[in-house]
Coordinates of C-alpha atoms in Angstrom, one line a residue:
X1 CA -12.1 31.0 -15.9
X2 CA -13.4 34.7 -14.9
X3 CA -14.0 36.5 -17.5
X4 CA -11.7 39.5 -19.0
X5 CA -12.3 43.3 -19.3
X6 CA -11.1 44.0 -23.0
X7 CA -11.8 47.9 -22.1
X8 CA -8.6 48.2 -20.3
X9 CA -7.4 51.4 -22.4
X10 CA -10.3 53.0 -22.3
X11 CA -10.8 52.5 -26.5
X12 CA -13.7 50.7 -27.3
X13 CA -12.2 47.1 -28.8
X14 CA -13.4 44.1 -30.9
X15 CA -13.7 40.8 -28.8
X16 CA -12.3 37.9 -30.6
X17 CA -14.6 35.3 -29.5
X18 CA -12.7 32.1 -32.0
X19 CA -8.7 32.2 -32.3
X20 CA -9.6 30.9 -35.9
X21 CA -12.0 33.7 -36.7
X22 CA -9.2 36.1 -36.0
X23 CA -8.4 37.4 -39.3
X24 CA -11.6 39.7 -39.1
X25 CA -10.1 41.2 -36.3
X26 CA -8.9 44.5 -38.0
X27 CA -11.9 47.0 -37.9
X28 CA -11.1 49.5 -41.2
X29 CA -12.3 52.7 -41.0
X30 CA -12.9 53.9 -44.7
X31 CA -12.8 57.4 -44.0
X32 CA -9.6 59.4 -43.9
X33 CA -7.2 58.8 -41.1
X34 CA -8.7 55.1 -40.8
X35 CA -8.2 53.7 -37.3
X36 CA -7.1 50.4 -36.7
X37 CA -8.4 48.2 -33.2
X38 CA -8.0 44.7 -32.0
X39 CA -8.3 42.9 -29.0
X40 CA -8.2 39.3 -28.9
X41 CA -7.6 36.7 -26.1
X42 CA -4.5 35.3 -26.5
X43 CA -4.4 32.3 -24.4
X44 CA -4.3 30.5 -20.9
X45 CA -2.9 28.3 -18.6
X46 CA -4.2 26.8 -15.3
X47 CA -3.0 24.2 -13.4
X48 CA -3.0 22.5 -9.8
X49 CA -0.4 22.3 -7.1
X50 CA -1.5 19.0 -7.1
X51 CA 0.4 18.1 -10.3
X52 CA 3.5 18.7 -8.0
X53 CA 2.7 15.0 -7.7
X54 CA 3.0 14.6 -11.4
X55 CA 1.1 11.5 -11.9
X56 CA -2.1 12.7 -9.4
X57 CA -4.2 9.5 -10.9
X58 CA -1.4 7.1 -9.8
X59 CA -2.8 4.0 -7.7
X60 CA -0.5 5.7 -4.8
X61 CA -2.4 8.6 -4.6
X62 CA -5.8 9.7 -3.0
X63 CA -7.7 12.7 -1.5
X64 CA -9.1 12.7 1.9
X65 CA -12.7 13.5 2.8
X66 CA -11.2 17.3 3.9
X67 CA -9.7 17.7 0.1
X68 CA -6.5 17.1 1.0
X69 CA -4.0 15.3 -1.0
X70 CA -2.1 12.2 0.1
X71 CA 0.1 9.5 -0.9
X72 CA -0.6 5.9 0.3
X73 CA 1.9 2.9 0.0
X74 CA 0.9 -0.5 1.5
X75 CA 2.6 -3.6 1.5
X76 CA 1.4 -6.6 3.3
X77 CA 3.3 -9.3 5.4
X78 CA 2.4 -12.2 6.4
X79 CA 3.8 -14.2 10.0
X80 CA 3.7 -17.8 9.5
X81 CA 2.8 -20.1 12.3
X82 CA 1.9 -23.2 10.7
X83 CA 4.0 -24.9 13.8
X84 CA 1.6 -23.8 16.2
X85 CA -1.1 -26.5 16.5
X86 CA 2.1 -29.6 15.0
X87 CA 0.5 -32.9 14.2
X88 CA 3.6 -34.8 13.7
X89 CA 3.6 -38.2 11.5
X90 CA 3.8 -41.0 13.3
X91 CA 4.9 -44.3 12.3
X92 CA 5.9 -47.5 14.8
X93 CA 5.4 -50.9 15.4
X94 CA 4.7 -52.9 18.5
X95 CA 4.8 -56.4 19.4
X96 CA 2.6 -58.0 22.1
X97 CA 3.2 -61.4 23.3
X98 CA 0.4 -63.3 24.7
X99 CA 2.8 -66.8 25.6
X100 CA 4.1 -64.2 28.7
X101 CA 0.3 -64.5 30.1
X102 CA -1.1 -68.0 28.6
X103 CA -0.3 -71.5 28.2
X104 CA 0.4 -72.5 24.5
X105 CA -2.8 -73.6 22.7
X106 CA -4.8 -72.1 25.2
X107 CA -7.3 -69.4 24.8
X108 CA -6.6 -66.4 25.3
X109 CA -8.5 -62.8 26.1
X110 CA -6.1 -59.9 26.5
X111 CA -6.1 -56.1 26.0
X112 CA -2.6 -54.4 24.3
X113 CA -2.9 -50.7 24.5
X114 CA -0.9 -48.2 23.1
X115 CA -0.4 -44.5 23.3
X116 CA 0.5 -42.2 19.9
X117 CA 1.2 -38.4 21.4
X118 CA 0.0 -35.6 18.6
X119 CA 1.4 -32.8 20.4
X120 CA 4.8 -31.6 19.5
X121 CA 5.8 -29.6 22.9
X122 CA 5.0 -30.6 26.7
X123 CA 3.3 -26.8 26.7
X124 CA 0.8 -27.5 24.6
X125 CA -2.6 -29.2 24.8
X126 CA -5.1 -30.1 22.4
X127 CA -8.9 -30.6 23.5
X128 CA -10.3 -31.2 20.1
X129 CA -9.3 -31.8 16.6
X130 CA -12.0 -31.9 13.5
X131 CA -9.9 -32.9 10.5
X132 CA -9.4 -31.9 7.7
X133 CA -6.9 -34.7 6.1
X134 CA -4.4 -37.2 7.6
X135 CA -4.6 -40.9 6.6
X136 CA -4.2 -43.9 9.3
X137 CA -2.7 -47.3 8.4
X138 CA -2.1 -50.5 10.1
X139 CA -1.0 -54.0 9.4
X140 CA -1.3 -56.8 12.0
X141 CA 0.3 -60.1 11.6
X142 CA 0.0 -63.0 13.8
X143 CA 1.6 -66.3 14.2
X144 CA 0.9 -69.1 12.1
X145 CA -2.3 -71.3 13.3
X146 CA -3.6 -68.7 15.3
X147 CA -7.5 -68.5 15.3
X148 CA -9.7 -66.4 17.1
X149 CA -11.1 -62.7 16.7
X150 CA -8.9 -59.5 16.9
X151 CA -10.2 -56.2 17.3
X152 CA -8.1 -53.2 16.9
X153 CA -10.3 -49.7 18.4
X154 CA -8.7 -46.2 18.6
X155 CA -11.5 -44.7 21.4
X156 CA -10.6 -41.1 20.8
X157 CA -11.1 -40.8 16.8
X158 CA -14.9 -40.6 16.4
X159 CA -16.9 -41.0 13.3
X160 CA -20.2 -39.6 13.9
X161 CA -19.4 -40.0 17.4
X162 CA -19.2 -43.8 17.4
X163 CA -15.2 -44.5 17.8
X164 CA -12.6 -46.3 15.2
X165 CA -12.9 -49.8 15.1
X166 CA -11.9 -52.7 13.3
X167 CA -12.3 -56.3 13.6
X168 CA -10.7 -59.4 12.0
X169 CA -10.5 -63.1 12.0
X170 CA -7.5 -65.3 12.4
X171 CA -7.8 -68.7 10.9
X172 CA -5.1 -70.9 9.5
X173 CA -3.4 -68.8 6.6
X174 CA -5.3 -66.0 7.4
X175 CA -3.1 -64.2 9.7
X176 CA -2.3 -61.0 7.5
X177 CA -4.9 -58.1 8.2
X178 CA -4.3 -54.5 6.4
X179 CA -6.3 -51.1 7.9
X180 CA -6.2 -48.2 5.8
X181 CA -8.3 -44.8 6.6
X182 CA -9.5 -41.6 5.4
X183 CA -9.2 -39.1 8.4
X184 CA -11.0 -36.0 6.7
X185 CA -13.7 -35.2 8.8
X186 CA -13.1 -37.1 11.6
X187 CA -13.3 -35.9 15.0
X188 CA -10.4 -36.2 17.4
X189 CA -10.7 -36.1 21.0
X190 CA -7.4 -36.7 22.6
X191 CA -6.9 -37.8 26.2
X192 CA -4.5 -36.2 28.1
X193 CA -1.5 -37.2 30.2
X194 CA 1.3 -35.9 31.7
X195 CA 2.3 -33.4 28.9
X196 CA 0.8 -35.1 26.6
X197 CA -2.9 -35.4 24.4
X198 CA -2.7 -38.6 22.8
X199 CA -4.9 -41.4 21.1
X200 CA -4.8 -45.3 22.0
X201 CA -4.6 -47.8 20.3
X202 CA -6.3 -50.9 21.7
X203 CA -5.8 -54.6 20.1
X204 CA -8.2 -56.9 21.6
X205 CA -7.2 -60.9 21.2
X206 CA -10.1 -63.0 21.8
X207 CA -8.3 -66.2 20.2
X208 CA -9.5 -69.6 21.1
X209 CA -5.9 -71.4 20.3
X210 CA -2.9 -69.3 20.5
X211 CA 0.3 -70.4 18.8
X212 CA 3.9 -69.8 19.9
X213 CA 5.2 -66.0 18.5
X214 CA 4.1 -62.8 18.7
X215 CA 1.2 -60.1 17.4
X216 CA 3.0 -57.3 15.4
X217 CA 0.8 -54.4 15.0
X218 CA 2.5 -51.8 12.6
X219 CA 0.7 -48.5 12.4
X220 CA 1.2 -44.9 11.2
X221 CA -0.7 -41.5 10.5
X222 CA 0.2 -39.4 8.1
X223 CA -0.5 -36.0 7.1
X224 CA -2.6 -35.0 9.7
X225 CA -3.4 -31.8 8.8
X226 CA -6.7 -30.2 11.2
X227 CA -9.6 -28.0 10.3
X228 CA -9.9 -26.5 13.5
X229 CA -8.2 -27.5 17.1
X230 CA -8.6 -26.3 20.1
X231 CA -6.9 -26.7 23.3
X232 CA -4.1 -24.3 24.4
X233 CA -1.5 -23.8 22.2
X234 CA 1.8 -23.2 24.6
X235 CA 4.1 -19.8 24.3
X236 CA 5.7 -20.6 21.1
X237 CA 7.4 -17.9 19.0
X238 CA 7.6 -17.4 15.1
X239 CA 10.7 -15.2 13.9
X240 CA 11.4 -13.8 10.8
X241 CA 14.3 -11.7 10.2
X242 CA 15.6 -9.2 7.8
X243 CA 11.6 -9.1 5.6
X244 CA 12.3 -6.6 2.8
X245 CA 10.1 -4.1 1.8
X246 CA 10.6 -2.6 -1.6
X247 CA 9.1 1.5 -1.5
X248 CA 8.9 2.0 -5.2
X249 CA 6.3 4.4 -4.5
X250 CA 8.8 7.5 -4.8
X251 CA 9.9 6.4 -8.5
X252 CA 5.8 5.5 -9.4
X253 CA 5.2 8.9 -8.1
X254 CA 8.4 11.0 -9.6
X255 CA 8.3 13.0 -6.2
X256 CA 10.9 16.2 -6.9
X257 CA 13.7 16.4 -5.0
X258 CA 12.9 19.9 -4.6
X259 CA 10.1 19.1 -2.4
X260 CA 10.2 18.1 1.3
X261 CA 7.5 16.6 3.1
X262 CA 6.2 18.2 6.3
X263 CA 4.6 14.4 8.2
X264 CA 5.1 10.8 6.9
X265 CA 3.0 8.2 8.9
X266 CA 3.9 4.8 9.1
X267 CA 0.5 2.9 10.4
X268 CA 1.3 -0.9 11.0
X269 CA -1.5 -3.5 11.1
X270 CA -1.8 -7.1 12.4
X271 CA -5.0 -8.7 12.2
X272 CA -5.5 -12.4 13.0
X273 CA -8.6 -15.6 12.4
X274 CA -6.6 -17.5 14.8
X275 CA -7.9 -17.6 18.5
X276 CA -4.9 -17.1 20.1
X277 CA -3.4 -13.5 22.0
X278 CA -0.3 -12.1 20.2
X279 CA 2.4 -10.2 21.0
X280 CA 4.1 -8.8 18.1
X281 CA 7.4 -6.7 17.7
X282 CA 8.7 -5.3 14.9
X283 CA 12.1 -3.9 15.5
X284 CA 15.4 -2.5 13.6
X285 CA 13.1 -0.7 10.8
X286 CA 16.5 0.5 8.5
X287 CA 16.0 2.5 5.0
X288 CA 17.9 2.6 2.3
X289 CA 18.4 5.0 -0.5
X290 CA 18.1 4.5 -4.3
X291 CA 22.0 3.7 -4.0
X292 CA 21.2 0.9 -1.1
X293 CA 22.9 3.1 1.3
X294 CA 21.5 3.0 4.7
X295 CA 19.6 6.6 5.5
X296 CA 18.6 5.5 9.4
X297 CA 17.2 3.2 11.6
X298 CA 13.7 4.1 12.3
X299 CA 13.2 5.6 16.4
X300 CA 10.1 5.0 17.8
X301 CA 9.9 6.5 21.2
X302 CA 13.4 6.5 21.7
X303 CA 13.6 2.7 20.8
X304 CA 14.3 0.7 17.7
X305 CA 11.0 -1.8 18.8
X306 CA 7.6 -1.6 18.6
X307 CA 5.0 -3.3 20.4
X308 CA 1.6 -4.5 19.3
X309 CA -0.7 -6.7 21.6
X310 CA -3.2 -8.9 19.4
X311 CA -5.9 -10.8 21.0
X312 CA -7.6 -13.8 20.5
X313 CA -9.9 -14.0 17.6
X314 CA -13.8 -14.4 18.5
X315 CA -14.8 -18.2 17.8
X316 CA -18.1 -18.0 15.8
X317 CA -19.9 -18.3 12.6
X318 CA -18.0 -16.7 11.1
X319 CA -14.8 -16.0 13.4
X320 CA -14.8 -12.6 14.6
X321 CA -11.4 -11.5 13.5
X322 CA -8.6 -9.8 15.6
X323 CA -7.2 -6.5 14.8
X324 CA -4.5 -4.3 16.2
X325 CA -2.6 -1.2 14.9
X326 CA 0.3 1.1 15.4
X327 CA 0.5 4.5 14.1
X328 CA 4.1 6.2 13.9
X329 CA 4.3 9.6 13.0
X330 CA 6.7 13.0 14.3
X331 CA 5.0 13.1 17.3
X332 CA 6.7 9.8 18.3
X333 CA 9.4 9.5 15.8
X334 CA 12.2 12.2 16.0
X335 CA 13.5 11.1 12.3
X336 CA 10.7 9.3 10.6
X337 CA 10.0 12.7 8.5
X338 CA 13.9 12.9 7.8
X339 CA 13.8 9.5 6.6
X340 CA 10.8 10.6 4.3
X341 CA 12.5 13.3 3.0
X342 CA 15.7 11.0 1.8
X343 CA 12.8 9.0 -0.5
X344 CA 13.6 5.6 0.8
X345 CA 13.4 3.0 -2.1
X346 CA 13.7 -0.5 0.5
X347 CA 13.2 -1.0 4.3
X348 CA 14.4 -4.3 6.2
X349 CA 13.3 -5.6 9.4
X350 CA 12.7 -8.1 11.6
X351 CA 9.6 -9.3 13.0
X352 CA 8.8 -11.9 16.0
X353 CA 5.6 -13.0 17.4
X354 CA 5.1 -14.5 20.5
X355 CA 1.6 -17.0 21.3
X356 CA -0.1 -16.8 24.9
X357 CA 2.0 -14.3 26.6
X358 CA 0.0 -14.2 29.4
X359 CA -0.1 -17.8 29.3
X360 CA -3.3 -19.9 29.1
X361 CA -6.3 -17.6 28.8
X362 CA -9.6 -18.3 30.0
X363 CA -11.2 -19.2 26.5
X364 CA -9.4 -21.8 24.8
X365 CA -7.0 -21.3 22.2
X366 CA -8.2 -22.4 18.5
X367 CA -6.8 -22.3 15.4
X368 CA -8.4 -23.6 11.6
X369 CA -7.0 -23.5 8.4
X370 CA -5.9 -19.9 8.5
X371 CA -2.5 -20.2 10.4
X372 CA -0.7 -16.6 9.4
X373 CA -1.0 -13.5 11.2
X374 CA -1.8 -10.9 8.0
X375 CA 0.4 -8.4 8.7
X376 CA -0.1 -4.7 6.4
X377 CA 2.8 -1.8 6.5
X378 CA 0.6 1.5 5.4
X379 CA 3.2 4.3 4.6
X380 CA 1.2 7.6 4.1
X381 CA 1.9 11.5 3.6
X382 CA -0.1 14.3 3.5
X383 CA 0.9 16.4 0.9
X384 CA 1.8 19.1 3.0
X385 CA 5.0 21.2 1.0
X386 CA 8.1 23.5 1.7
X387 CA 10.5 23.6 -1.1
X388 CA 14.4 24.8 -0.1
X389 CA 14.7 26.2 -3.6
X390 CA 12.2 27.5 -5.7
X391 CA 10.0 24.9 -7.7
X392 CA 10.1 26.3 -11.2
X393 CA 7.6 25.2 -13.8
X394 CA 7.1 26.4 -17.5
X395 CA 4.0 26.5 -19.7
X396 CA 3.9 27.3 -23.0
X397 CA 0.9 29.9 -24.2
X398 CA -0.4 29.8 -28.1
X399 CA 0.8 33.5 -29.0
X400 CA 1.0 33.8 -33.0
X401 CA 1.1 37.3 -34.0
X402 CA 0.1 36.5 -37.3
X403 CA -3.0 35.2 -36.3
X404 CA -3.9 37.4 -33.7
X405 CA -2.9 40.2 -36.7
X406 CA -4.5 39.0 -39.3
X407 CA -3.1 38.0 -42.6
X408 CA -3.2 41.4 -44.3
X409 CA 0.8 42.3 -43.0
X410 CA 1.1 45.4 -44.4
X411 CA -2.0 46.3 -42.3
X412 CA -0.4 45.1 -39.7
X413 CA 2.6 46.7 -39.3
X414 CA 0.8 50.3 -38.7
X415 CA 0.2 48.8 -35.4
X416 CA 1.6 51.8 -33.2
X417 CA 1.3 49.8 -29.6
X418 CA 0.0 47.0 -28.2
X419 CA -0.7 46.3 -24.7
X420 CA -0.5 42.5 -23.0
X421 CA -2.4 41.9 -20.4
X422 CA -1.5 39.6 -17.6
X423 CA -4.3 38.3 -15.1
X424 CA -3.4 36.0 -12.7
X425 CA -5.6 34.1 -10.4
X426 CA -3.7 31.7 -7.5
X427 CA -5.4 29.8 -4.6
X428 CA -2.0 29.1 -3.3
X429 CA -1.5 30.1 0.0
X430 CA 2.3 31.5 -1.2
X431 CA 3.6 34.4 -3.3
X432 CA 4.6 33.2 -7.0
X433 CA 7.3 34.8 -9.4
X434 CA 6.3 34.9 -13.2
X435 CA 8.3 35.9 -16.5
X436 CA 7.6 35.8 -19.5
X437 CA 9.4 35.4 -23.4
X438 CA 8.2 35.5 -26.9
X439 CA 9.6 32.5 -28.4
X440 CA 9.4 31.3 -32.2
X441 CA 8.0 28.2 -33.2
X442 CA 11.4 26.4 -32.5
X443 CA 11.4 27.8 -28.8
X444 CA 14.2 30.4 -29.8
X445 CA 13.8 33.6 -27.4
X446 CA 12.4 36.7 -28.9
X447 CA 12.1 39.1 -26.5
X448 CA 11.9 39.0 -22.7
X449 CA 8.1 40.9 -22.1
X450 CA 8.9 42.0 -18.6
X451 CA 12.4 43.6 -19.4
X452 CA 16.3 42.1 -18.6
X453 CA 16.3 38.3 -18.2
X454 CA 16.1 38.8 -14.3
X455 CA 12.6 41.0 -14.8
X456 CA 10.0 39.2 -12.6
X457 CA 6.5 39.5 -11.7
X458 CA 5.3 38.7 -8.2
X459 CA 2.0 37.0 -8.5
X460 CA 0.2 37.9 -5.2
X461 CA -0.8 34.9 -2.7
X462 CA -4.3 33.5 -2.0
X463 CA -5.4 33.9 1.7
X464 CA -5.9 31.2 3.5
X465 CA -8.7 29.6 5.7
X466 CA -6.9 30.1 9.0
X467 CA -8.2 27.4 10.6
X468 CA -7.7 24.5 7.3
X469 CA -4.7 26.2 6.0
X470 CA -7.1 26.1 2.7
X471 CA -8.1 29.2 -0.2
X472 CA -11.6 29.1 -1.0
X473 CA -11.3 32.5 -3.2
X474 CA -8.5 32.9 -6.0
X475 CA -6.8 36.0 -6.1
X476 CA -6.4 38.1 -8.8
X477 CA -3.1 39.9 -9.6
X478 CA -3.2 41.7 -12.9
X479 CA 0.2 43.1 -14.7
X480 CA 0.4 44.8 -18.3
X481 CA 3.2 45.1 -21.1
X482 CA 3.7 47.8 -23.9
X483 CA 5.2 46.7 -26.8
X484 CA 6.0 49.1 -29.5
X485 CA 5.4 48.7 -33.6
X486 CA 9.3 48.0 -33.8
X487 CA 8.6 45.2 -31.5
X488 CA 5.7 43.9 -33.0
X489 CA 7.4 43.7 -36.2
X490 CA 10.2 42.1 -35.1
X491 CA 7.7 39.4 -33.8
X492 CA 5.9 39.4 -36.9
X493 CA 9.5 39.0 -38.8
X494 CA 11.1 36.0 -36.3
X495 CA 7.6 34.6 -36.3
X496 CA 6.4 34.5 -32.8
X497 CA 4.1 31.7 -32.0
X498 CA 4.3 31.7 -28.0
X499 CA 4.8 32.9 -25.2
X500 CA 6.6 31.0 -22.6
X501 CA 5.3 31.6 -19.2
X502 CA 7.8 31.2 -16.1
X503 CA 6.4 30.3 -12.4
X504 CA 8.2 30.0 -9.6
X505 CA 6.5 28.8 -6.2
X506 CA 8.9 29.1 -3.3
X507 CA 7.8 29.3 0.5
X508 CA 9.2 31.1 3.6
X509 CA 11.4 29.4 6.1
X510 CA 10.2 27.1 7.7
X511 CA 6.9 27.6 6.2
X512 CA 4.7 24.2 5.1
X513 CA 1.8 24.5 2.6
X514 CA -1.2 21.9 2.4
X515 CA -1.7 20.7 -1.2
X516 CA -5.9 20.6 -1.8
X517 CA -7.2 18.7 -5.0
X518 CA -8.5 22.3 -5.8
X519 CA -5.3 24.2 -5.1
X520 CA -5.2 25.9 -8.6
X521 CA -3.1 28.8 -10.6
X522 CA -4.8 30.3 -13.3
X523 CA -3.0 32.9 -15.8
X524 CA -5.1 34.7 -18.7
X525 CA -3.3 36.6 -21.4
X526 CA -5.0 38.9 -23.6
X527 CA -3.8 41.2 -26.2
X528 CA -5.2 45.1 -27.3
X529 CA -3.2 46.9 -30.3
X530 CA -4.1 50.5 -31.8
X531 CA -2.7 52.4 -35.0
X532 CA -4.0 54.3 -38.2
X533 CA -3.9 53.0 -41.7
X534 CA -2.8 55.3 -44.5
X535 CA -6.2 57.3 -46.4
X536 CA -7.0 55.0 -49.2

């Protein structure tokens, strides 16, 4: 705070340096016609335009690397697409007949082989699979009496590269054979057909007496549930209408209603681990008000979509992640700032994404266990301001006559005059209105210092940096007050204890004011009084 000239009348006065050393404030001359002098600072008030934002540590809230104030909201969504690499379960059972090819009681030597398909749609091809769960099952039966070796393979599910395989004897009884297997951390490397990858199954008979009846091989997977695949993934699309996003930010923040907001950004975000291009679109963006009423649907370049192209994730160690970004703002919104300044409290959309919409790239598509495309909705504001009516604050300044008097009343009440001195320093780039009342310790009104209730004070703007809209140097505006020994008695007898000091910031037109972290409004009040004591 700059310091204050206590010389103002030209009479040499008697600093009060402690409010609660201020009974030794009265100078008494002991010779006749003693004088009586005081000056004493009565109080101050400063504060920022940055507590327009009344809760300026709020999580919401931040201030740029220029100094300028803004308000940041984020919510995150997330676009499923757990369908996109589909390991179905699979469970069947096939019968081979080996009486078709060989006499009764002969031996026999035959290959069955069968074909389980893993991928879900003809578009879509996998080249690899390393797992990270699924469990495989089989039970073979063969006829009674049968003896000989069976072998049951699966040529495309490696286990430290060496295929599945499984072999059993059949002899007598023994005709019942159970497989069971762990598939975490197996390796998978389909064959292909005609839309299809697959895995065989191969049952090998190499029976030296086969009886009458059939082999029944029942087998299933289950669970199947890759670490990473790769392959090409088709042009599938994940929807998901009507997501809600709750803005509580404007009740977190208590934003006034007298205050309008010159830009609102809306920056959306879609980042991606999965190895697979993207289109995105976001479209039909509406906002509702605190009483769910619909304020607009959001116009982005004269359409209600937008568009965001993701590429493919980089396969590596780690995976290089995706990233891509939208940034809305007035210059390609004609109502996003209207919709600001209605303080939204929800927005509904839809969202849809689309896989490979070029079709197959070059690289192959791949895919581990992150299967969501993390989506982030970043609402921000500078705090730029305009109000449409004035924004009216009021701050209350310690102002207790008694004190500032002394104890000694009768003393006091000589006092002839008193002057009240007003200095006002503002770094805000706008002209502000001030008034002032005396007010008991109930907040009654005494007196109004500047004259009829509609007496103002026009504190005078700071200047501003033309270039950052920003006021490096406060300036002062000083205004004074007589008050006369009637006055200051009836202070004295209602028992003034402060003043209340009225400010009013109001800009012009169409006029927008940056709020800086050290946009500030600083009022000093001091006090001088003069008068002559009786002669002893």
């Amino acid at each position: 705070m700059k310091s204050i000239n206590f010389l103002k009348t030209g009479v040499l006065m008697i600093p009060v340096i402690l409010m609660g050393c201020q009974d030794n404030d009265i100078l008494v001359n002991t010779e006749s016609n003693r004088a009586i002098e005081i000056a004493a600072p009565a109080g101050d008030i400063t504060y920022q335009v940055a507590d327009l934002i009344r809760d300026i540590d709020n999580e919401y809230v931040f201030v740029d690397e220029e100094g300028l104030v803004n308000m940041k909201y984020t919510r995150e969504v997330d676009i499923d697409w757990e369908s996109l690499v589909n390991l179905r379960d699979f469970h069947d059972t096939w019968n081979f007949s080996p009486g078709l090819l060989y006499p009764v009681n002969s031996p026999v030597n035959v290959d069955y082989s069968e074909k389980v398909q893993l991928n879900h749609r003809a578009d879509v091809r996998y080249d690899s699979l390393t797992m990270e769960m699924g469990a495989l099952s089989a039970y073979l039966m063969v006829p009674y009496g049968t003896e000989g070796n069976i072998t049951i393979t699966i040529p495309e599910v490696l286990q430290d590269e060496t295929p599945l395989s499984y072999s059993f004897y059949a002899s007598g009884n023994q005709r019942y054979f159970q497989i069971t297997e762990d598939l975490s951390g197996k390796k998978v490397i389909p064959s292909q057909g005609v839309d299809s990858s697959y895995i065989s199954v191969v049952t090998s008979l190499d029976l030296s007496n086969m009886v009458a009846g059939d082999v029944a091989l029942e087998f299933s997977l289950m669970d199947m549930q890759p670490g990473m695949a790769f392959g090409y993934f088709g042009q599938q699309e994940s929807a998901r209408p009507n997501e809600e996003l709750t803005l509580d930010v404007f009740d977190e923040l208590d934003v006034s209603d007298e205050i309008e907001l010159f830009d609102f950004y809306i920056d959306l975000k879609v980042n991606s681990e999965i190895g697979v291009p993207f289109d995105v679109v976001a479209e039909n963006l509406r906002f509702y008000d605190e009483s769910d009423a619909l304020i607009d649907v959001l116009e982005v370049e004269n359409s209600n979509q937008i568009h965001l192209a993701l590429p493919a994730a980089v396969y590596g160690n780690p995976i290089g992640m995706s990233e891509t970004n939208f940034h809305i703002s007035g210059t390609n919104s004609d109502n996003i700032v209207d919709i600001a300044n209605s303080y939204p409290r929800r927005v509904l959309f839809d969202v849809t994404s689309f896989s490979n919409p070029d079709g197959e790239p070059q690289e192959p598509n791949f895919m581990g266990l992150s299967n969501v495309l993390q989506g982030e909705m970043d609402i921000i504001a500078p705090l730029w301001f305009r109000t449409s009516a004035d924004y009216v604050r009021t701050d209350t300044i310690d102002f207790d006559f008694n004190d500032i008097l002394g104890e000694d009343s009768d003393d006091a009440r000589e006092v002839e005059s008193a002057t009240i001195w007003f200095d006002f320093y503002s770094k805000i780039p706008v002209d502000i209105s001030a008034a002032a009342w005396v007010v008991d310790e109930d907040g009654n009104q005494i007196d109004n210092l500047f004259g009829d209730n509609e007496s103002i004070k026009v504190v005078q703007a700071g200047v501003p940096d033309s270039d950052t809209g920003r006021v490096t140097e406060a300036t002062h505006t000083e205004f004074n007050v007589t008050v006369t020994g009637d006055q200051i008695n009836d202070f004295l007898d209602r028992n003034a204890m402060n003043i209340i000091l009225e400010t009013k910031i109001f800009t012009d037109g169409e006029e927008y004011v940056k709020i800086y972290e050290d946009m500030s409004f600083n009022a000093v009040v001091s006090f001088e009084a003069a008068g002559n004591l009786p002669e002893l």
